[in-house]
Amino acid sequence: MPLAQIIGTGSYAPAQVITNRDLEKIVNTSDAWITERTGIKERRKAAPGETTSDMAAAAAREALAMAGTRPEELDLIVVGTITADMPMPSCAVLVQAKLGAKRAFAFDVAAACAGSVYALSVADQFIRTGQAKRALVIGADLFTGVLNWKDRNTCVLFGDGAGAMVLAPSEEEGRGILSTHLRTDGTLAEILTIPAGGSREPLTEENLREQRHKVVMNGREVFKCAVRELTSVTREALRVHGFTPAQVDHVIVHQANMRILEAVLQRIEIPIEKCWINLDKYGNTSAASVPIALDEANRAGKLKRGDVVAMMAVGAGMAWGSAMVRW
Ligand code: ACO
């Protein structure tokens, strides 16, 4: 069975920039605090009326163009998102309609910031088994819409965006997605949630007033989990392939926080120079983070044929995963 190969990448970030200085006017924070604790300098915010599927479709068009693939050729669209345009139907079906990808079946995967790696893994299975010849994988989140702009613990961290990848069966042996590893620990569900708006706590005037339909986070616990599990899942992938850290050419990791990246890279003994970093520009774009970073690295000409690319992400769930790719 041929491996699945990433034959096109694309990304989209809304035009409006919100700097740390802008946030100083909204909450009791400072550019110095945000920069020192996170590495984030600015993030993007969707325009009024702009939706997650708009951003997803924009990123997808770029990826399809690079792949030389027409929307009608797609068999499958998987969107990693937790901020779909509406609770029903999925974001993916709206993307399908916007692209005119008539033949593709489409669905969302909800794994928060790990969404794109989860979606990539799902699409990888369809390509490997021959059930799909062309798959579109998207990570897209409009996270500024689910932030409590009075909560300085969370509102400084996130931004909006989308990234996309087109997959096809590899024509070269050993080239493509070598493996994916997905892991979940649902006992940690409560450390990062949007408490209200689901079946457990339907929306009421009271919980809307209390902003319980917005993100609530235990930052320290998320931090510890992120460092621990990004490290473990990367070590696992390296072990499976018998790769030494030196054999990894590029790291494309979820852009949550510079201190998380540094701690993980140090533990897995890969120099930080191998890691594409853009969180200073975009903040944490949730499911979009990994495919945006991949697209930027790709368009910058960093990823050479045959290079080993280690991709990994972690998010609410807690859910995390890796994808090891021979470019
Ligand atoms: N500006 C100024 N002060 C702040 C801010 C802010 N924006 N946010 C929190 N503080 C304050 C806190 O209230 C606290 O004050 P106190 O001591 O008076 O109570 C103080 O700063 C220190 O807070 P800590 O929580 O100890 O700060 P920490 O060094 O842990 O950094 C942070 C906080 C940046 C949130 C960190 O815990 C973190 O990055 N966690 C990971 C969170 C994350 O990345 N989430 C993304 C979603 S999941 C994912 O993508 C992996």
CSV table of C-alpha atoms and ligand atoms in Angstrom, one decimal:
chain,number,residue,atom,x,y,z
A,1,MET,CA,0.0,0.0,0.0
A,2,PRO,CA,1.4,3.4,-0.9
A,3,LEU,CA,2.0,6.0,1.8
A,4,ALA,CA,0.0,9.2,1.7
A,5,GLN,CA,2.0,12.2,0.6
A,6,ILE,CA,1.4,15.9,1.3
A,7,ILE,CA,1.3,17.4,-2.3
A,8,GLY,CA,0.1,20.9,-1.5
A,9,THR,CA,-0.1,23.3,1.5
A,10,GLY,CA,-1.9,26.6,2.1
A,11,SER,CA,-2.7,29.0,4.8
A,12,TYR,CA,-4.8,32.0,5.6
A,13,ALA,CA,-4.6,34.6,8.4
A,14,PRO,CA,-7.2,37.5,8.6
A,15,ALA,CA,-5.9,41.0,7.9
A,16,GLN,CA,-6.6,42.6,11.3
A,17,VAL,CA,-3.6,42.5,13.6
A,18,ILE,CA,-4.1,42.8,17.4
A,19,THR,CA,-0.8,43.7,19.2
A,20,ASN,CA,0.0,43.1,22.8
A,21,ARG,CA,-0.2,46.9,23.2
A,22,ASP,CA,-3.8,46.8,21.9
A,23,LEU,CA,-4.5,44.2,24.6
A,24,GLU,CA,-3.1,46.5,27.3
A,25,LYS,CA,-6.1,48.7,26.6
A,26,ILE,CA,-8.6,45.9,27.2
A,27,VAL,CA,-7.2,43.9,30.2
A,28,ASN,CA,-4.7,44.4,32.9
A,29,THR,CA,-1.7,43.0,31.1
A,30,SER,CA,1.5,44.2,29.5
A,31,ASP,CA,3.5,43.6,26.3
A,32,ALA,CA,6.4,42.6,28.6
A,33,TRP,CA,4.4,40.0,30.5
A,34,ILE,CA,2.9,38.4,27.4
A,35,THR,CA,6.2,38.4,25.5
A,36,GLU,CA,8.2,37.0,28.4
A,37,ARG,CA,5.6,34.3,29.4
A,38,THR,CA,4.5,33.3,25.9
A,39,GLY,CA,6.7,34.8,23.1
A,40,ILE,CA,3.5,36.1,21.4
A,41,LYS,CA,3.7,39.7,20.1
A,42,GLU,CA,0.6,39.9,18.0
A,43,ARG,CA,-2.3,37.8,16.7
A,44,ARG,CA,-5.0,38.1,13.9
A,45,LYS,CA,-8.7,38.6,14.3
A,46,ALA,CA,-11.3,37.6,11.7
A,47,ALA,CA,-13.3,40.5,10.1
A,48,PRO,CA,-16.9,41.0,11.2
A,49,GLY,CA,-19.0,38.4,9.3
A,50,GLU,CA,-15.9,36.3,8.4
A,51,THR,CA,-16.4,32.7,9.4
A,52,THR,CA,-14.3,29.7,10.1
A,53,SER,CA,-15.3,28.1,6.8
A,54,ASP,CA,-14.3,31.3,4.9
A,55,MET,CA,-10.8,31.1,6.4
A,56,ALA,CA,-10.7,27.3,5.8
A,57,ALA,CA,-11.7,27.7,2.1
A,58,ALA,CA,-9.1,30.4,1.6
A,59,ALA,CA,-6.3,28.2,2.9
A,60,ALA,CA,-7.7,25.2,0.9
A,61,ARG,CA,-7.6,27.1,-2.4
A,62,GLU,CA,-3.9,27.8,-1.9
A,63,ALA,CA,-3.2,24.2,-1.1
A,64,LEU,CA,-5.2,22.9,-4.0
A,65,ALA,CA,-3.4,25.3,-6.4
A,66,MET,CA,0.0,24.1,-5.2
A,67,ALA,CA,-1.1,20.5,-5.5
A,68,GLY,CA,-2.5,21.1,-9.0
A,69,THR,CA,-5.7,19.6,-7.9
A,70,ARG,CA,-9.2,20.7,-8.9
A,71,PRO,CA,-11.9,20.8,-6.1
A,72,GLU,CA,-13.9,18.2,-8.1
A,73,GLU,CA,-11.1,15.8,-7.8
A,74,LEU,CA,-11.3,15.6,-4.0
A,75,ASP,CA,-12.8,12.5,-2.5
A,76,LEU,CA,-12.6,13.6,1.1
A,77,ILE,CA,-12.5,16.8,3.2
A,78,VAL,CA,-11.6,16.6,6.9
A,79,VAL,CA,-11.6,19.8,9.0
A,80,GLY,CA,-10.1,20.0,12.4
A,81,THR,CA,-12.0,22.7,14.3
A,82,ILE,CA,-13.9,23.4,17.5
A,83,THR,CA,-15.2,26.7,16.3
A,84,ALA,CA,-17.4,25.7,13.3
A,85,ASP,CA,-19.6,28.4,11.7
A,86,MET,CA,-22.6,26.8,13.6
A,87,PRO,CA,-23.3,23.8,15.8
A,88,MET,CA,-24.8,21.9,12.9
A,89,PRO,CA,-23.9,21.1,10.2
A,90,SER,CA,-20.1,20.7,10.2
A,91,CYS,CA,-17.7,23.3,9.0
A,92,ALA,CA,-16.4,20.8,6.4
A,93,VAL,CA,-19.7,20.7,4.5
A,94,LEU,CA,-19.6,24.5,4.2
A,95,VAL,CA,-16.1,24.3,2.9
A,96,GLN,CA,-17.1,21.6,0.4
A,97,ALA,CA,-19.9,23.9,-0.9
A,98,LYS,CA,-17.6,26.9,-1.1
A,99,LEU,CA,-14.9,25.0,-3.0
A,100,GLY,CA,-17.4,23.2,-5.3
A,101,ALA,CA,-15.9,19.9,-4.3
A,102,LYS,CA,-19.0,18.0,-5.4
A,103,ARG,CA,-17.6,14.5,-5.1
A,104,ALA,CA,-16.0,14.8,-1.7
A,105,PHE,CA,-17.6,13.6,1.5
A,106,ALA,CA,-16.9,16.0,4.4
A,107,PHE,CA,-16.8,16.0,8.1
A,108,ASP,CA,-15.2,17.7,11.1
A,109,VAL,CA,-12.8,16.3,13.7
A,110,ALA,CA,-13.0,17.9,17.2
A,111,ALA,CA,-9.6,17.7,18.9
A,112,ALA,CA,-9.1,21.4,19.6
A,113,CYS,CA,-5.4,22.5,19.1
A,114,ALA,CA,-4.6,18.9,18.1
A,115,GLY,CA,-7.3,19.0,15.4
A,116,SER,CA,-5.1,19.2,12.4
A,117,VAL,CA,-2.9,16.3,13.4
A,118,TYR,CA,-6.0,14.2,14.2
A,119,ALA,CA,-7.6,15.2,10.8
A,120,LEU,CA,-4.3,14.4,9.0
A,121,SER,CA,-4.2,11.0,10.6
A,122,VAL,CA,-7.9,10.2,9.6
A,123,ALA,CA,-7.2,11.3,6.0
A,124,ASP,CA,-4.0,9.3,6.0
A,125,GLN,CA,-6.0,6.1,6.7
A,126,PHE,CA,-8.3,6.7,3.8
A,127,ILE,CA,-5.5,7.3,1.3
A,128,ARG,CA,-3.4,4.3,2.6
A,129,THR,CA,-6.4,1.9,2.2
A,130,GLY,CA,-7.1,3.2,-1.3
A,131,GLN,CA,-10.6,4.5,-0.3
A,132,ALA,CA,-9.6,8.0,-1.3
A,133,LYS,CA,-7.2,9.3,-4.0
A,134,ARG,CA,-7.3,13.0,-3.0
A,135,ALA,CA,-8.0,14.3,0.5
A,136,LEU,CA,-8.1,17.8,1.8
A,137,VAL,CA,-7.1,18.3,5.4
A,138,ILE,CA,-7.8,21.6,7.1
A,139,GLY,CA,-7.1,23.0,10.5
A,140,ALA,CA,-9.2,26.1,11.1
A,141,ASP,CA,-10.3,28.0,14.2
A,142,LEU,CA,-11.9,31.4,14.9
A,143,PHE,CA,-10.8,31.4,18.5
A,144,THR,CA,-11.2,35.1,19.1
A,145,GLY,CA,-15.0,34.3,19.0
A,146,VAL,CA,-14.8,32.0,22.0
A,147,LEU,CA,-12.6,34.1,24.2
A,148,ASN,CA,-13.7,36.0,27.3
A,149,TRP,CA,-12.1,39.4,26.6
A,150,LYS,CA,-12.1,40.2,30.3
A,151,ASP,CA,-10.0,37.1,31.2
A,152,ARG,CA,-6.3,38.0,30.9
A,153,ASN,CA,-5.4,34.4,31.5
A,154,THR,CA,-6.7,33.4,28.1
A,155,CYS,CA,-7.5,36.3,25.8
A,156,VAL,CA,-3.8,37.2,25.2
A,157,LEU,CA,-2.9,33.7,24.0
A,158,PHE,CA,-5.1,33.0,20.9
A,159,GLY,CA,-5.7,34.2,17.3
A,160,ASP,CA,-7.6,33.2,14.2
A,161,GLY,CA,-6.5,31.4,11.1
A,162,ALA,CA,-6.6,28.3,8.9
A,163,GLY,CA,-4.1,26.0,7.3
A,164,ALA,CA,-4.6,23.2,4.7
A,165,MET,CA,-2.9,20.2,3.2
A,166,VAL,CA,-3.8,18.1,0.1
A,167,LEU,CA,-3.0,14.4,0.3
A,168,ALA,CA,-2.5,11.9,-2.5
A,169,PRO,CA,-1.0,8.4,-2.7
A,170,SER,CA,2.8,8.6,-2.9
A,171,GLU,CA,4.4,7.7,-6.1
A,172,GLU,CA,7.8,7.1,-4.5
A,173,GLU,CA,8.4,4.3,-2.0
A,174,GLY,CA,9.2,5.5,1.5
A,175,ARG,CA,8.1,9.0,0.8
A,176,GLY,CA,5.1,10.5,2.5
A,177,ILE,CA,3.4,10.2,5.9
A,178,LEU,CA,5.4,7.5,7.7
A,179,SER,CA,3.2,7.3,10.8
A,180,THR,CA,0.8,9.1,13.0
A,181,HIS,CA,0.3,8.6,16.7
A,182,LEU,CA,-2.8,9.9,18.4
A,183,ARG,CA,-3.2,9.9,22.2
A,184,THR,CA,-6.0,11.1,24.6
A,185,ASP,CA,-6.4,11.5,28.3
A,186,GLY,CA,-10.1,12.4,29.0
A,187,THR,CA,-9.5,12.6,32.7
A,188,LEU,CA,-7.9,15.9,32.0
A,189,ALA,CA,-11.0,17.3,30.2
A,190,GLU,CA,-11.7,19.9,32.8
A,191,ILE,CA,-8.4,21.8,32.6
A,192,LEU,CA,-9.4,23.5,29.3
A,193,THR,CA,-13.1,23.8,28.5
A,194,ILE,CA,-15.9,25.9,27.1
A,195,PRO,CA,-18.3,24.9,29.9
A,196,ALA,CA,-21.6,26.1,28.6
A,197,GLY,CA,-23.5,25.7,25.3
A,198,GLY,CA,-23.6,21.9,25.1
A,199,SER,CA,-25.9,19.3,26.6
A,200,ARG,CA,-24.3,19.5,30.1
A,201,GLU,CA,-24.9,23.2,30.5
A,202,PRO,CA,-27.3,24.6,27.9
A,203,LEU,CA,-27.2,28.3,27.3
A,204,THR,CA,-29.1,30.5,29.8
A,205,GLU,CA,-29.2,34.2,30.4
A,206,GLU,CA,-27.2,33.6,33.6
A,207,ASN,CA,-24.3,31.5,32.1
A,208,LEU,CA,-24.1,33.9,29.1
A,209,ARG,CA,-23.7,36.8,31.6
A,210,GLU,CA,-21.0,34.8,33.4
A,211,GLN,CA,-19.3,34.1,30.0
A,212,ARG,CA,-19.4,30.4,30.6
A,213,HIS,CA,-19.8,29.9,26.8
A,214,LYS,CA,-16.1,31.1,26.5
A,215,VAL,CA,-12.8,29.3,27.1
A,216,VAL,CA,-11.8,28.6,30.7
A,217,MET,CA,-8.3,27.3,31.3
A,218,ASN,CA,-6.0,26.1,34.0
A,219,GLY,CA,-2.8,27.4,32.4
A,220,ARG,CA,-0.3,25.6,34.6
A,221,GLU,CA,-1.9,22.2,34.2
A,222,VAL,CA,-2.2,22.7,30.4
A,223,PHE,CA,1.5,23.7,30.3
A,224,LYS,CA,2.6,20.6,32.2
A,225,CYS,CA,0.6,18.3,30.1
A,226,ALA,CA,1.7,19.9,26.8
A,227,VAL,CA,5.4,19.6,27.7
A,228,ARG,CA,5.0,16.0,29.0
A,229,GLU,CA,2.9,14.6,26.2
A,230,LEU,CA,4.5,16.4,23.2
A,231,THR,CA,7.8,15.0,24.4
A,232,SER,CA,6.4,11.5,24.9
A,233,VAL,CA,4.6,11.3,21.6
A,234,THR,CA,7.6,12.5,19.7
A,235,ARG,CA,9.9,10.0,21.4
A,236,GLU,CA,7.4,7.3,20.6
A,237,ALA,CA,7.5,8.2,16.9
A,238,LEU,CA,11.3,8.4,16.8
A,239,ARG,CA,11.5,5.0,18.5
A,240,VAL,CA,9.0,3.4,16.0
A,241,HIS,CA,11.1,4.5,13.1
A,242,GLY,CA,14.5,4.0,14.7
A,243,PHE,CA,15.3,7.6,14.1
A,244,THR,CA,17.8,9.5,16.3
A,245,PRO,CA,16.9,13.1,17.1
A,246,ALA,CA,19.7,14.2,14.7
A,247,GLN,CA,17.8,12.5,11.8
A,248,VAL,CA,14.9,14.9,12.2
A,249,ASP,CA,15.4,17.8,9.8
A,250,HIS,CA,12.4,19.9,10.7
A,251,VAL,CA,9.9,20.2,13.6
A,252,ILE,CA,6.5,21.6,12.9
A,253,VAL,CA,4.9,21.9,16.4
A,254,HIS,CA,1.7,23.5,17.7
A,255,GLN,CA,2.5,27.1,18.4
A,256,ALA,CA,1.0,27.6,21.9
A,257,ASN,CA,3.8,29.1,23.9
A,258,MET,CA,7.5,29.7,23.3
A,259,ARG,CA,8.4,28.2,26.7
A,260,ILE,CA,6.5,25.0,25.8
A,261,LEU,CA,8.4,24.7,22.5
A,262,GLU,CA,11.7,25.3,24.2
A,263,ALA,CA,11.1,22.8,26.9
A,264,VAL,CA,9.9,20.1,24.5
A,265,LEU,CA,12.8,20.6,22.0
A,266,GLN,CA,15.3,20.5,24.8
A,267,ARG,CA,13.8,17.2,26.1
A,268,ILE,CA,13.7,15.5,22.7
A,269,GLU,CA,17.2,16.8,22.1
A,270,ILE,CA,16.5,18.6,18.8
A,271,PRO,CA,17.9,22.1,18.4
A,272,ILE,CA,15.3,24.9,18.4
A,273,GLU,CA,16.7,26.1,15.0
A,274,LYS,CA,15.0,23.1,13.4
A,275,CYS,CA,11.6,24.3,14.6
A,276,TRP,CA,9.5,26.7,12.5
A,277,ILE,CA,8.3,29.4,14.9
A,278,ASN,CA,5.6,31.9,14.0
A,279,LEU,CA,3.7,32.3,17.3
A,280,ASP,CA,5.1,35.8,17.7
A,281,LYS,CA,2.9,36.8,14.7
A,282,TYR,CA,-0.2,34.7,15.1
A,283,GLY,CA,-0.4,33.5,18.8
A,284,ASN,CA,-2.1,30.2,19.3
A,285,THR,CA,-4.4,29.5,16.3
A,286,SER,CA,-5.5,26.2,17.7
A,287,ALA,CA,-6.1,23.6,14.9
A,288,ALA,CA,-4.7,26.0,12.3
A,289,SER,CA,-1.3,26.3,14.0
A,290,VAL,CA,0.5,23.2,12.6
A,291,PRO,CA,-0.7,23.5,9.0
A,292,ILE,CA,0.1,27.3,8.9
A,293,ALA,CA,3.6,26.6,10.2
A,294,LEU,CA,4.0,23.8,7.7
A,295,ASP,CA,2.8,26.0,4.8
A,296,GLU,CA,5.2,28.8,5.8
A,297,ALA,CA,8.2,26.5,6.1
A,298,ASN,CA,7.2,24.9,2.8
A,299,ARG,CA,6.8,28.2,0.9
A,300,ALA,CA,10.1,29.4,2.4
A,301,GLY,CA,11.7,26.5,0.6
A,302,LYS,CA,12.9,24.9,3.9
A,303,LEU,CA,11.5,21.5,3.3
A,304,LYS,CA,13.7,19.5,0.8
A,305,ARG,CA,12.7,16.3,-0.8
A,306,GLY,CA,13.6,13.4,1.5
A,307,ASP,CA,13.8,15.5,4.7
A,308,VAL,CA,12.3,14.1,7.8
A,309,VAL,CA,9.5,16.4,9.2
A,310,ALA,CA,8.2,15.8,12.7
A,311,MET,CA,4.8,17.3,13.3
A,312,MET,CA,3.1,17.3,16.7
A,313,ALA,CA,0.2,19.1,18.5
A,314,VAL,CA,-1.6,19.0,21.8
A,315,GLY,CA,-4.9,20.6,22.8
A,316,ALA,CA,-8.0,20.4,25.0
A,317,GLY,CA,-9.1,16.9,25.8
A,318,MET,CA,-6.4,16.6,26.6
A,319,ALA,CA,-5.6,15.2,23.1
A,320,TRP,CA,-2.2,15.1,21.4
A,321,GLY,CA,-0.5,13.4,18.5
A,322,SER,CA,2.4,13.3,16.1
A,323,ALA,CA,2.9,12.8,12.4
A,324,MET,CA,6.3,11.7,11.0
A,325,VAL,CA,6.7,12.7,7.4
A,326,ARG,CA,9.4,11.9,4.8
A,327,TRP,CA,9.0,15.1,2.6
B,1,ACO,N1,-1.0,39.6,32.0
B,1,ACO,C1,-0.5,39.8,33.2
B,1,ACO,N2,-0.6,38.9,34.2
B,1,ACO,C2,-1.2,37.8,33.9
B,1,ACO,C3,-1.7,37.5,32.7
B,1,ACO,C4,-1.6,38.4,31.7
B,1,ACO,N3,-2.1,38.2,30.5
B,1,ACO,N4,-2.3,36.2,32.8
B,1,ACO,C5,-2.1,35.8,34.0
B,1,ACO,N5,-1.4,36.7,34.7
B,1,ACO,C6,-1.0,36.6,36.1
B,1,ACO,C7,-1.8,35.6,36.9
B,1,ACO,O1,-3.0,36.1,37.3
B,1,ACO,C8,-0.8,35.4,38.0
B,1,ACO,O2,-1.0,36.4,39.0
B,1,ACO,P1,-1.1,36.0,40.6
B,1,ACO,O3,0.3,35.4,40.9
B,1,ACO,O4,-1.3,37.4,41.2
B,1,ACO,O5,-2.2,35.1,40.7
B,1,ACO,C9,0.5,35.6,37.4
B,1,ACO,O6,0.3,36.2,36.2
B,1,ACO,C10,1.3,34.3,37.2
B,1,ACO,O7,0.4,33.4,36.6
B,1,ACO,P2,0.9,31.9,36.2
B,1,ACO,O8,-0.3,31.1,35.8
B,1,ACO,O9,1.8,31.4,37.2
B,1,ACO,O10,1.7,32.2,34.9
B,1,ACO,P3,2.5,31.2,34.1
B,1,ACO,O11,4.0,31.5,34.1
B,1,ACO,O12,2.1,29.8,34.3
B,1,ACO,O13,2.0,31.6,32.6
B,1,ACO,C11,0.5,30.9,31.0
B,1,ACO,C12,0.7,31.6,32.3
B,1,ACO,C13,1.2,31.8,29.9
B,1,ACO,C14,-1.0,30.9,30.6
B,1,ACO,C15,1.1,29.5,31.0
B,1,ACO,O14,0.6,28.8,32.1
B,1,ACO,C16,0.9,28.8,29.8
B,1,ACO,O15,1.4,29.1,28.7
B,1,ACO,N6,0.1,27.7,29.8
B,1,ACO,C17,-0.2,26.9,28.7
B,1,ACO,C18,-1.5,27.5,28.2
B,1,ACO,C19,-1.7,27.3,26.7
B,1,ACO,O16,-0.8,27.3,25.9
B,1,ACO,N7,-2.9,27.1,26.3
B,1,ACO,C20,-3.3,27.0,25.0
B,1,ACO,C21,-4.4,26.1,24.7
B,1,ACO,S1,-3.8,24.4,24.9
B,1,ACO,C22,-2.6,24.3,23.9
B,1,ACO,O17,-2.5,24.9,22.9
B,1,ACO,C23,-1.5,23.4,24.4
